[in-house]
Structures are given as structure tokens and as C-alpha cells.
Short mmCIF file of C-alpha atoms in Angstrom, two decimals:
data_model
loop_
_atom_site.label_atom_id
_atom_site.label_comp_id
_atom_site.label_asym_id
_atom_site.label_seq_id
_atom_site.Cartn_x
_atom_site.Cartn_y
_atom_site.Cartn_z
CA UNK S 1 5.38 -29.17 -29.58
CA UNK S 2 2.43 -26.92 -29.36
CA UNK S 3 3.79 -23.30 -29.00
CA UNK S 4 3.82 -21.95 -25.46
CA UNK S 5 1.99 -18.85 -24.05
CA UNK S 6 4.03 -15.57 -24.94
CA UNK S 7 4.10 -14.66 -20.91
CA UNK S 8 6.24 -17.88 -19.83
CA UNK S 9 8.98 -16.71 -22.28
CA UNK S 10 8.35 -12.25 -21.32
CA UNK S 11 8.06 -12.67 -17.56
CA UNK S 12 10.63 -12.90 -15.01
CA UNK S 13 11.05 -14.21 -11.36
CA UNK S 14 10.16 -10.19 -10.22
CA UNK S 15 7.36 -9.97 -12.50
CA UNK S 16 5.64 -12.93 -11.15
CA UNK S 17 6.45 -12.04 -7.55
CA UNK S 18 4.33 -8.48 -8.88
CA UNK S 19 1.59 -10.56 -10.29
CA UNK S 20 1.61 -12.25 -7.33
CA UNK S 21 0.86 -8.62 -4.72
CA UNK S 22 -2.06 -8.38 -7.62
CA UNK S 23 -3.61 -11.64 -6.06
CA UNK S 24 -2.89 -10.74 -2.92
CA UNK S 25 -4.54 -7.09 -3.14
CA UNK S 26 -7.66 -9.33 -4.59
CA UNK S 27 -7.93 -11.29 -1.55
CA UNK S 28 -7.04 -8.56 1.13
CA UNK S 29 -10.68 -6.88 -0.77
CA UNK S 30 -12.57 -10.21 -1.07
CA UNK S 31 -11.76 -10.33 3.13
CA UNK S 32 -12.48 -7.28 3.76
CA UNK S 33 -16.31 -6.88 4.34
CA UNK S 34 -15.73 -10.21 6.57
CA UNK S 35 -12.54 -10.35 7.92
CA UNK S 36 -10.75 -6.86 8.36
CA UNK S 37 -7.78 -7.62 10.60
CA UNK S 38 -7.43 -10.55 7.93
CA UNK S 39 -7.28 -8.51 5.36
CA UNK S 40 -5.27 -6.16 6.94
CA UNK S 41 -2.62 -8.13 7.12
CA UNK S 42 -2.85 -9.27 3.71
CA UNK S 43 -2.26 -5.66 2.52
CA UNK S 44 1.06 -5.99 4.39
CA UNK S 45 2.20 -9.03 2.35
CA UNK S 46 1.12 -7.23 -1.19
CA UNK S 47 3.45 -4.67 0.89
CA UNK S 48 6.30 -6.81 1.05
CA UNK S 49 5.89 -8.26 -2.53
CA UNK S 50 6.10 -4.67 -3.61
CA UNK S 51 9.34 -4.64 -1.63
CA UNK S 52 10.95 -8.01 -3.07
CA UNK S 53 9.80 -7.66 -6.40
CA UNK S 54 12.22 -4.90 -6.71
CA UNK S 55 15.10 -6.75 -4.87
CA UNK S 56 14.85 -9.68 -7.23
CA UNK S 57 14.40 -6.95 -10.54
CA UNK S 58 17.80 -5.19 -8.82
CA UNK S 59 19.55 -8.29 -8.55
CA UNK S 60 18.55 -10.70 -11.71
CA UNK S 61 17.49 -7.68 -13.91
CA UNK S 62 13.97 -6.76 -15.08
CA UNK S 63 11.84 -6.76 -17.94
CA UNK S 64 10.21 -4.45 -20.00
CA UNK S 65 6.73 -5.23 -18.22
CA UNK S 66 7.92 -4.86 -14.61
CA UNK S 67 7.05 -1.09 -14.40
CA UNK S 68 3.38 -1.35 -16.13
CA UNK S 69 2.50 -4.67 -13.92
CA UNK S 70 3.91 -2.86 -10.59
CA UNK S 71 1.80 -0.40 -10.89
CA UNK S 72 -1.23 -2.63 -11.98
CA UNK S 73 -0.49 -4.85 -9.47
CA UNK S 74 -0.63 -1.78 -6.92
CA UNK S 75 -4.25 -0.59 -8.18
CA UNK S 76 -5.41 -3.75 -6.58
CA UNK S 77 -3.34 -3.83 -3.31
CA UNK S 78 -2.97 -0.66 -2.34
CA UNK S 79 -5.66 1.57 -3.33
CA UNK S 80 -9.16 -1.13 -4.14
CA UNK S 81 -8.33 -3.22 -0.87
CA UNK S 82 -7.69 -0.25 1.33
CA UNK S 83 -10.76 1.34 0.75
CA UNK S 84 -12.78 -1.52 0.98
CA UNK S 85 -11.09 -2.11 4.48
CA UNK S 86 -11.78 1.06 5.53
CA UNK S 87 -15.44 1.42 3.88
CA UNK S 88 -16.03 -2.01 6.00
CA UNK S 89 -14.97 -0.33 9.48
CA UNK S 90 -18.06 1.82 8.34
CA UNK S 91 -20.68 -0.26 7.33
CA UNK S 92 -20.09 -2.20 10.55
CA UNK S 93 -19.74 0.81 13.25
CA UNK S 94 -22.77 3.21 11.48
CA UNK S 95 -24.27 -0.43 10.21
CA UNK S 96 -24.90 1.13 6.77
CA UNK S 97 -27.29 -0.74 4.61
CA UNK S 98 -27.43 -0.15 0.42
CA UNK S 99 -31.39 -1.41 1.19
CA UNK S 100 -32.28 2.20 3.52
CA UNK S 101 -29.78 4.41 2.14
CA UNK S 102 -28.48 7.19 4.32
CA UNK S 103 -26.17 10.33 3.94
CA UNK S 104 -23.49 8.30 6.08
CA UNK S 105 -23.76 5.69 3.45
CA UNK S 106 -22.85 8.24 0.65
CA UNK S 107 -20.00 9.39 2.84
CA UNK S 108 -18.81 5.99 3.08
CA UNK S 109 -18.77 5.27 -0.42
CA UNK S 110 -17.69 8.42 -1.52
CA UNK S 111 -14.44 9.16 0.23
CA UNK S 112 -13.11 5.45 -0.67
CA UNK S 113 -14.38 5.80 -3.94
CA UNK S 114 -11.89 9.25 -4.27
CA UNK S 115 -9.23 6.78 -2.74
CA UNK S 116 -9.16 3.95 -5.41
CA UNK S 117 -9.65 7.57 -8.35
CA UNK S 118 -6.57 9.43 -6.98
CA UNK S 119 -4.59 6.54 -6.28
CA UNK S 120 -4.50 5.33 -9.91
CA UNK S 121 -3.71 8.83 -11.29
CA UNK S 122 -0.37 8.90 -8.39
CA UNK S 123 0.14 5.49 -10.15
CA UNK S 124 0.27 6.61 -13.73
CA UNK S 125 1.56 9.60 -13.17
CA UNK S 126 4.49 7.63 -11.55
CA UNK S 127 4.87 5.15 -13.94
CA UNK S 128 4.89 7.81 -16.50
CA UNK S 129 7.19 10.54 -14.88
CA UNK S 130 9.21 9.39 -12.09
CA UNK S 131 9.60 6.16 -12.38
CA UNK S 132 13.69 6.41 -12.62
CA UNK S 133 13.76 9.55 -10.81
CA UNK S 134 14.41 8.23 -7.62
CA UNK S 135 11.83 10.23 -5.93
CA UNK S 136 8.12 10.63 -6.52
CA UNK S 137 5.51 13.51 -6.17
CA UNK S 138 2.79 12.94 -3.64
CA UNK S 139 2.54 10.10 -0.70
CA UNK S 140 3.07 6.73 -2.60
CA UNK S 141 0.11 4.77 -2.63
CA UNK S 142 2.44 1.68 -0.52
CA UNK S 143 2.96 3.86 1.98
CA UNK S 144 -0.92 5.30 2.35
CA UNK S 145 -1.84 1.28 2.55
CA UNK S 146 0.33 0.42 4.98
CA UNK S 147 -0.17 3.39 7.33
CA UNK S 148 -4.00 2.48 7.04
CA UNK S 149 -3.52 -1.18 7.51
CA UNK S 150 -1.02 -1.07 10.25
CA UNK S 151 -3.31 1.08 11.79
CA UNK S 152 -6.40 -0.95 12.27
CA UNK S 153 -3.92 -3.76 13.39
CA UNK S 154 -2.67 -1.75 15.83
CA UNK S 155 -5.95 -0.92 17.31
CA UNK S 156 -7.59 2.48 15.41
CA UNK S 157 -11.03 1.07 14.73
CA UNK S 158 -13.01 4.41 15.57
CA UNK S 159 -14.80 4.85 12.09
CA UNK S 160 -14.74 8.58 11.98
CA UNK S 161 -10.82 8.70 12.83
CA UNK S 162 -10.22 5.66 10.13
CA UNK S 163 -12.53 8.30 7.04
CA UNK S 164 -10.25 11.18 8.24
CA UNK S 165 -7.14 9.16 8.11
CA UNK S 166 -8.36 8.17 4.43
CA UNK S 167 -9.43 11.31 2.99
CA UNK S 168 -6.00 13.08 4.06
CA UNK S 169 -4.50 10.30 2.16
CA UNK S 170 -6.93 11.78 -1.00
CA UNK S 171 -5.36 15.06 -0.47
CA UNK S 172 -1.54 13.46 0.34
CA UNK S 173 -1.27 11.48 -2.51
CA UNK S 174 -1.44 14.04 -5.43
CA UNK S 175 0.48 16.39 -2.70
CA UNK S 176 3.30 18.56 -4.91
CA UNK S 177 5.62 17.10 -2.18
CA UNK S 178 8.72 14.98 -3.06
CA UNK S 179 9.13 11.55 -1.62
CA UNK S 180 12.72 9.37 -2.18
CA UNK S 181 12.70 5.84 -2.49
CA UNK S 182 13.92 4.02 0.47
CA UNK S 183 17.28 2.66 0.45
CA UNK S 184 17.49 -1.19 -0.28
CA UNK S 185 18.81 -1.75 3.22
CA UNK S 186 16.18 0.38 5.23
CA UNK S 187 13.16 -1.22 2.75
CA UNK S 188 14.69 -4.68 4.15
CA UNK S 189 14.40 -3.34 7.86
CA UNK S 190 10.83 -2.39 7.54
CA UNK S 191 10.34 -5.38 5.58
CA UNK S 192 11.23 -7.19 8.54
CA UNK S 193 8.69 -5.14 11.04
CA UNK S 194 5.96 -5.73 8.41
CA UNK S 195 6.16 -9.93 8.68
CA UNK S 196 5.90 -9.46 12.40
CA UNK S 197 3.32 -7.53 12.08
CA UNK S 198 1.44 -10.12 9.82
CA UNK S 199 2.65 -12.82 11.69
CA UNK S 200 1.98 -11.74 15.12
CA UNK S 201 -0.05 -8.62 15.19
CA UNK S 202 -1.46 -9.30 18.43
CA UNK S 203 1.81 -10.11 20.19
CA UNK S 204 3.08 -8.08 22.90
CA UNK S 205 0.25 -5.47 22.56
CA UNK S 206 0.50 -5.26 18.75
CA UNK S 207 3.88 -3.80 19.33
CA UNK S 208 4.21 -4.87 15.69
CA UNK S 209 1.84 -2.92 13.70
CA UNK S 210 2.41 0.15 16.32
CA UNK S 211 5.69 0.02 15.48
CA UNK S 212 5.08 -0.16 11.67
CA UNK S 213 2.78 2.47 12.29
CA UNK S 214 5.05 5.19 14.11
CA UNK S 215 7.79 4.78 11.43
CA UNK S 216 5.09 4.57 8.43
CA UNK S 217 4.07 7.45 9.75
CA UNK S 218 7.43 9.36 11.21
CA UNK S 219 8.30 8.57 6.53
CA UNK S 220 5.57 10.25 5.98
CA UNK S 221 5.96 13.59 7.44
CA UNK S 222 9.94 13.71 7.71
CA UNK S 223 10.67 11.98 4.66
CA UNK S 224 10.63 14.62 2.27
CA UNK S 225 12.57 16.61 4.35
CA UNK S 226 14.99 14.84 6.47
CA UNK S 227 15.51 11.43 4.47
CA UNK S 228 17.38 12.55 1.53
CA UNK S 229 20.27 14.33 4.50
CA UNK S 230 20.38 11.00 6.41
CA UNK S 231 21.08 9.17 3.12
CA UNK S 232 23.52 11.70 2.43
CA UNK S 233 24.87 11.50 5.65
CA UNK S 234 25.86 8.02 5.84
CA UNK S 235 27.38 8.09 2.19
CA UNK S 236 30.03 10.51 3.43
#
């Protein structure tokens, strides 16, 4: 029997459901210059893979790789394909053209450029440092993708609003400001929002990704504050 490639034996069921965001985070890019709101959505479901990989590695047990391909895995999804959505809402409003180069064009490639560079430093940084800390320094590269993302499903197309939004997120993400991980039971409950919002963004005037949107955003300036005292709160 010819021997078998050393990953079948090394990965398990989380690990492939983390290899499986990276593919996901490849498409939501490819889509992005031709399909936003498609890929858009895709960023949602590398969202959610983020989210089950570490149910399954909770429940069945992880390997030594999970922690190096998660945050691989999340170079792709949540820093490459976000900036190429948003750098796509620009070329289309300013119609930006690499043929008559302009100043917008260099602030178009600039700003998501700094995205996809700060977001892999918050990755290694995590992966090296807080990792099994239960909370993490700086806005989590998930949560700056899926504030974006939810965003333009919910209807913020306005270029200028959509580079703002992005370069906070530059600033945010190496922020000395401490984010907890989301309980297992409130990840579930926004895991939940998220597949309506991929599955029917549109519905009910994109009540979905609004309401994604508000509590993305509601985490991301009361979270390092008020989240760890709610947790607290309903432990006692």
C-alpha cells in the first residue's frame, strides 16, 4: 500500500473545517471586483467556519496545527477579501483605472493595502501571545470583516464612508484595547443572525445584515468594557 499523505493522518474534522474558511476567503476575493454583495456574503460563511471550527476543536479535541492554520486561514478571509471588497466599492464609485492613474487610485490601494499589513501582525501576534488567554489585544480581525461585510449587505455603499470605516479598522486592530472571546452560546446566537444574513440578506429590508451589523458593532465598542460583567453576571 503506497504510503498516504502525512496531512490525512495530522488533520482533524476542525482543521479541515479551517482549511475550508481559507477557500472560502479565496473566493469571497476572486468575487469581489465582480460580485460584491456575493462576496460579501461569502466573508460571512469564512465567519461562521471560524465559529464551528472551534466548536468541533472544543468538542472532539484539536491538533497541534489548529492554531497556525486558524490564523492562516484568517489572512485570507478576513483581512485579503475585505479589502478587496472594499477597494472594489472604489474602483466602481470613483471608476479608478491602473491605465490613468490618479491620487484616488493610490488612496484606494493604499488604505486596503495597510488592512491586509496590520491584520496579519493582530494575527501573529495572537497566535503568538494570546492565543489561550481568553482575550485578545486590538479588534479581532473576524470581527473587522464582518462589521465591513454586514455593512455593505445592509446597504453602506457610499465609497468614502466604506475607506473611513476601513482605515479605523487599521487603527482598531493593533488598538492596546482588550477584547474576550465570546461565550460558546452567544458565538452560536450570532452564528445564527450571520446564515440569515447570507441566506436572505435582502429579506425584510436586510433586517439581517442590519441586525448583524448593530450587534457587530454594539461588540465592538462595549465589549471591552461591559462583556466580561455580563459574563460574570450570569455565572453568579
Amino acid at each position: 500500500m503506497p504510503p498516504r499523505p502525512r496531512f490525512v493522518a495530522r488533520l482533524g474534522l476542525a482543521d479541515a473545517v479551517t482549511a475550508t474558511n481559507a477557500g472560502l476567503g479565496f473566493l469571497a476575493a476572486a468575487a469581489a471586483p465582480f460580485a460584491p454583495a456575493l462576496a460579501a456574503r461569502l466573508i460571512l460563511l469564512a465567519a461562521v467556519a471560524d465559529g464551528l471550527d472551534g466548536v468541533l476543536a472544543a468538542h472532539t479535541g484539536g491538533t497541534p496545527l489548529g492554531e497556525f492554520l486558524d490564523s492562516l486561514a484568517d489572512v485570507a478571509s478576513f483581512t485579503v477579501a475585505p479589502a478587496l471588497l472594499v477597494f472594489g466599492v472604489m474602483r466602481r464609485a470613483w471608476e479608478l483605472s491602473f491605465v490613468a492613474p490618479t491620487p484616488a487610485l493610490a488612496l484606494a490601494l493604499v488604505v486596503p493595502a495597510a488592512f491586509v499589513v496590520v491584520g496579519v501582525v493582530r494575527l501573529g501576534l495572537y497566535t503568538a501571545y494570546d492565543i489561550d488567554r481568553g482575550t485578545t489585544e486590538g479588534v479581532p480581525t473576524t470581527l473587522a470583516a464582518t462589521v465591513l461585510a454586514a455593512a455593505f449587505l445592509a446597504g453602506v455603499r457610499d465609497p468614502v464612508v466604506v475607506l473611513l470605516g476601513l482605515a479605523a479598522f487599521v487603527a482598531l486592530m493593533v488598538a492596546p484595547v482588550g477584547y474576550p472571546d465570546l461565550r460558546m452560546r452567544d458565538a452560536l446566537a450570532m452564528g445564527v443572525v450571520q446564515a440569515g444574513a447570507i441566506l436572505a440578506p435582502a429579506l425584510f429590508f436586510r433586517v439581517f445584515p442590519r441586525l448583524l451589523c448593530g450587534f457587530a458593532l454594539a461588540y465592538l465598542v462595549l465589549g471591552p468594557r461591559y462583556y466580561p460583567l455580563l459574563v460574570e453576571g450570569k455565572r453568579t
